[in-house]
Amino acid sequence: MSNYHIKNLEEYFQVYRKSVRNPENFWEEIAEEHFLWRKRWDNVLSWNFSKPEVKWFEGAKLNITENCIDRHLTTRGDKTAILFEPNNPDEEAQAISYKELHKRVNKFANVLKSKGIKKGDRVCIYLPMIPELAISLLACARIGAIHSVVFAGFSSTALATRINDSECKMVITSDGSFRGSKTIDLKSIVDEALVDCPTISDVLVVKRINSEVLMKEGRDVWIEPLLAAASDECNAEVMDAEDPLFILYTSGSTGKPKGMLHTTAGYMVYTAYTFKNVFQYKENDVYWCTADIGWITGHSYIVYGPLANGATTVMFEGVPSYPDYGRFWQIVEKHKINQFYTAPTAIRALAKEGLAHVEPHNLSSLKILGTVGEPINEEAWHWYDDNIGKRKSPIVDTWWQTETGGIMITPIPFSTPTKPTYATLPFPGIQPVLMDTEGEVVKGNQVEGKLCIQFPWPSMARTIWGNHERYKDTYFSAFENKYFTGDGALRDEVGYYRITGRVDDVIIVSGHNLGTAPIEDAINEHPAVAESAIVGFPHDIKGNALYGYVILKDTGESRNHDNLRKEINQIITEQVGPIAKLDKIQFTQGLPKTRSGKIMRRILRKIASKDISNLGDTSTLLNPEVVQGIIDEAM
Ligand code: WTA
């Protein structure tokens, strides 16, 4: 028997050692015993990080939806697969059984086929957190189409960029979405985006808010009548292990977003195996991850990982503050949630509102708590532990990335002793190393460095869609033969890892990765702006907030700065989305630059954080004289 389910610390170490000593053998056992294959692999792993090229389970044939749905039909057909909790607490929750999910995915897949979608075609999904979102991912996977989900909080410009980059043929959206007390007209955002998207021929529209929307003749159709008429049988396309499953965009430190490409078999094996162990999922548990399926956390740990284990996974449409700040805890009580997985930013926001929203609720069903997306500070960790887990539910601080596909560094609950702010130990199969500035591996414990992974794991992204060179440059060029994460980390005296944050120009705001380039591009479109630079600075709830330094064009006229600030944030909202709005905007005369013309963000970051005691060496700047001026304006 493979060690699919790790139950104590000794077992963890044993399994971990095995996974490092003989990775091929280790993964082969897991793949063999826990999944449904149409054909077995010829080769477990081939890899070369300098190309880079990684292939897992080559030669195998499968369909991930048969693993996530069909194979559960005989043993747990009536079990709830997806439990949908609507935005409005007065609207009834929907329990979708595995049997029903099977039918609904098949119908949806048949609709896609009827619109000419085939294996390998890209389908953009821009939907709120309603069951059709999960179902549309699975429907794509059923027929071998590559889904590209775009978080429904992104603007039309951001949506268009992503659609065009991967040349999607179709968009699946809804008339709108409910978010707390607001409704958002998603369809009109799609309409705006599609003005510039020549590859889109069809738009399928789900009815959610019953609003009047424009339907473009020949392009847009309501999906409900098509689903009603479609057959609920649809043979799963037989996929190769390395056939693409999805593209998901993530921000880079420079340039446009990167379409990370994930493939089928490795992703399935790894997300399923991590889900089982990190959440210690047991047959009758109800598991809830509060992320949006628009992010990798939702792909891996709302949809694929849980369903591959036959779990009950909750999908919540709303926000933690509606109708009040007790909503999460009300849902935990209502559905008797056993595993609860959320982001530090949500914990901080809820902690700030006080215990009056927590205390009325019975949280005794909770067994395991999780966090993801950004470093968790000690205060938030203790608040979560004391008030939500009542010190009896271990907190799994899970470190991973869109690029890694699944959880990489994490405690195994009830096995690994937790330590606040530490993601603790690598998951079996993961070989982290810390690198110093000279490019050497940092040995021993109580050390710090840049976090790299020195051996492939099954769910790693295989490339950036359409730009393999960029994939190589971004992840495999900083250190030879290693995957570079972009994060810094320290390792304590017992070998636990603590992620200290990004070491590049990606800024994590409320758990969302934001690249500086698209935001600066948006700001620079304002007619009064000559140049701009964005940095992050610490924020109590968001973790980081955005600080913009803006140089105005010298037109001789005086401008109202408050109005300009509003206009700049308006442009950012339109071009990127409201999540990228700036908290502070400083109008300035110059930006510190290196001799090669690069903005020295390190200095700007320090000034934004009001930490000017040690700005480091500024003498190598092209224009060291601007620094004092920026400090004076800021203080
Ligand atoms: C950060 C989210 C500290 C990190 C799954 C990483 C974390 C980036 C943690 C990826 C954690 C994620 N502790 N930092 N537990 N989890 N991060 O692609 O900087 O949205 O590189 O994936 O989030 O964000 P992404």
Tab-separated table of N, CA, C and O and ligand atoms in Angstrom, residues 250 296-297 372-375 397-403 487 499 502 508 513, ligand 1:
chain	number	residue	atom	x	y	z
A	250	THR	N	-1.357	34.707	-13.963
A	250	THR	CA	-0.851	35.280	-12.725
A	250	THR	C	0.036	36.460	-13.080
A	250	THR	O	0.556	36.532	-14.193
A	296	ILE	N	-5.993	30.152	-8.309
A	296	ILE	CA	-5.524	28.759	-8.293
A	296	ILE	C	-6.066	28.006	-7.068
A	296	ILE	O	-6.367	26.812	-7.146
A	297	THR	N	-6.214	28.695	-5.947
A	297	THR	CA	-6.704	28.013	-4.747
A	297	THR	C	-8.069	27.377	-5.016
A	297	THR	O	-8.339	26.252	-4.594
A	372	VAL	N	-3.873	30.606	3.364
A	372	VAL	CA	-3.130	30.579	2.102
A	372	VAL	C	-3.097	31.966	1.478
A	372	VAL	O	-3.989	32.776	1.708
A	373	GLY	N	-2.080	32.201	0.689
A	373	GLY	CA	-2.064	33.372	-0.192
A	373	GLY	C	-1.088	34.451	0.175
A	373	GLY	O	-0.674	35.231	-0.667
A	374	GLU	N	-0.702	34.521	1.426
A	374	GLU	CA	0.221	35.557	1.880
A	374	GLU	C	0.696	35.138	3.263
A	374	GLU	O	0.091	34.268	3.898
A	375	PRO	N	1.770	35.777	3.735
A	375	PRO	CA	2.228	35.429	5.076
A	375	PRO	C	1.152	35.791	6.099
A	375	PRO	O	0.467	36.794	5.956
A	397	ASP	N	-0.834	26.426	7.655
A	397	ASP	CA	-0.391	27.612	6.905
A	397	ASP	C	0.253	27.052	5.642
A	397	ASP	O	1.356	26.516	5.680
A	398	THR	N	-0.465	27.127	4.539
A	398	THR	CA	-0.036	26.433	3.321
A	398	THR	C	0.621	27.396	2.351
A	398	THR	O	0.001	28.339	1.893
A	399	TRP	N	1.876	27.139	2.048
A	399	TRP	CA	2.566	27.977	1.058
A	399	TRP	C	2.559	27.284	-0.304
A	399	TRP	O	2.953	26.110	-0.401
A	400	TRP	N	2.150	28.001	-1.311
A	400	TRP	CA	2.235	27.517	-2.688
A	400	TRP	C	1.916	28.645	-3.645
A	400	TRP	O	1.795	29.797	-3.220
A	401	GLN	N	1.800	28.352	-4.919
A	401	GLN	CA	1.658	29.383	-5.950
A	401	GLN	C	0.823	28.871	-7.120
A	401	GLN	O	0.714	27.663	-7.318
A	402	THR	N	0.320	29.809	-7.918
A	402	THR	CA	-0.359	29.438	-9.162
A	402	THR	C	0.540	28.485	-9.961
A	402	THR	O	0.072	27.496	-10.528
A	403	GLU	N	1.812	28.795	-9.973
A	403	GLU	CA	2.780	28.025	-10.753
A	403	GLU	C	2.974	26.617	-10.212
A	403	GLU	O	3.306	25.704	-10.965
A	487	ASP	N	9.975	34.014	-3.947
A	487	ASP	CA	9.771	34.299	-2.523
A	487	ASP	C	11.075	34.156	-1.748
A	487	ASP	O	11.944	33.368	-2.105
A	499	ILE	N	7.862	31.763	5.213
A	499	ILE	CA	7.942	32.539	3.980
A	499	ILE	C	7.944	34.010	4.374
A	499	ILE	O	7.046	34.464	5.097
A	502	ARG	N	7.638	38.285	-1.076
A	502	ARG	CA	8.192	38.328	-2.430
A	502	ARG	C	9.543	39.042	-2.428
A	502	ARG	O	9.734	40.025	-1.716
A	508	ILE	N	1.581	41.549	-3.092
A	508	ILE	CA	0.394	40.779	-2.716
A	508	ILE	C	-0.505	41.649	-1.845
A	508	ILE	O	-0.157	42.004	-0.728
A	513	ASN	N	-2.180	38.591	-6.107
A	513	ASN	CA	-0.895	38.993	-6.693
A	513	ASN	C	-1.111	40.097	-7.707
A	513	ASN	O	-1.882	39.934	-8.641
B	1	WTA	C1	2.372	34.092	-1.415
B	1	WTA	C2	-1.685	31.334	-4.076
B	1	WTA	C3	3.314	33.236	2.787
B	1	WTA	C4	3.777	33.861	-1.910
B	1	WTA	C5	-1.812	29.862	-3.697
B	1	WTA	C6	3.550	33.180	-3.244
B	1	WTA	C7	2.299	32.904	0.766
B	1	WTA	C8	2.311	33.855	-3.744
B	1	WTA	C9	1.606	31.789	1.282
B	1	WTA	C10	1.547	33.006	-4.716
B	1	WTA	C11	1.821	31.448	2.652
B	1	WTA	C12	1.085	32.036	-0.809
B	1	WTA	N1	2.679	32.199	3.353
B	1	WTA	N2	3.149	33.611	1.520
B	1	WTA	N3	1.195	30.443	3.247
B	1	WTA	N4	0.866	31.266	0.273
B	1	WTA	N5	1.932	33.023	-0.518
B	1	WTA	O1	-0.044	32.517	-7.219
B	1	WTA	O2	4.409	35.110	-2.080
B	1	WTA	O3	-1.957	33.621	-5.985
B	1	WTA	O4	4.628	33.328	-4.133
B	1	WTA	O5	-1.009	31.435	-5.269
B	1	WTA	O6	1.540	34.105	-2.573
B	1	WTA	O7	0.272	33.554	-4.970
B	1	WTA	P1	-0.732	32.805	-5.955
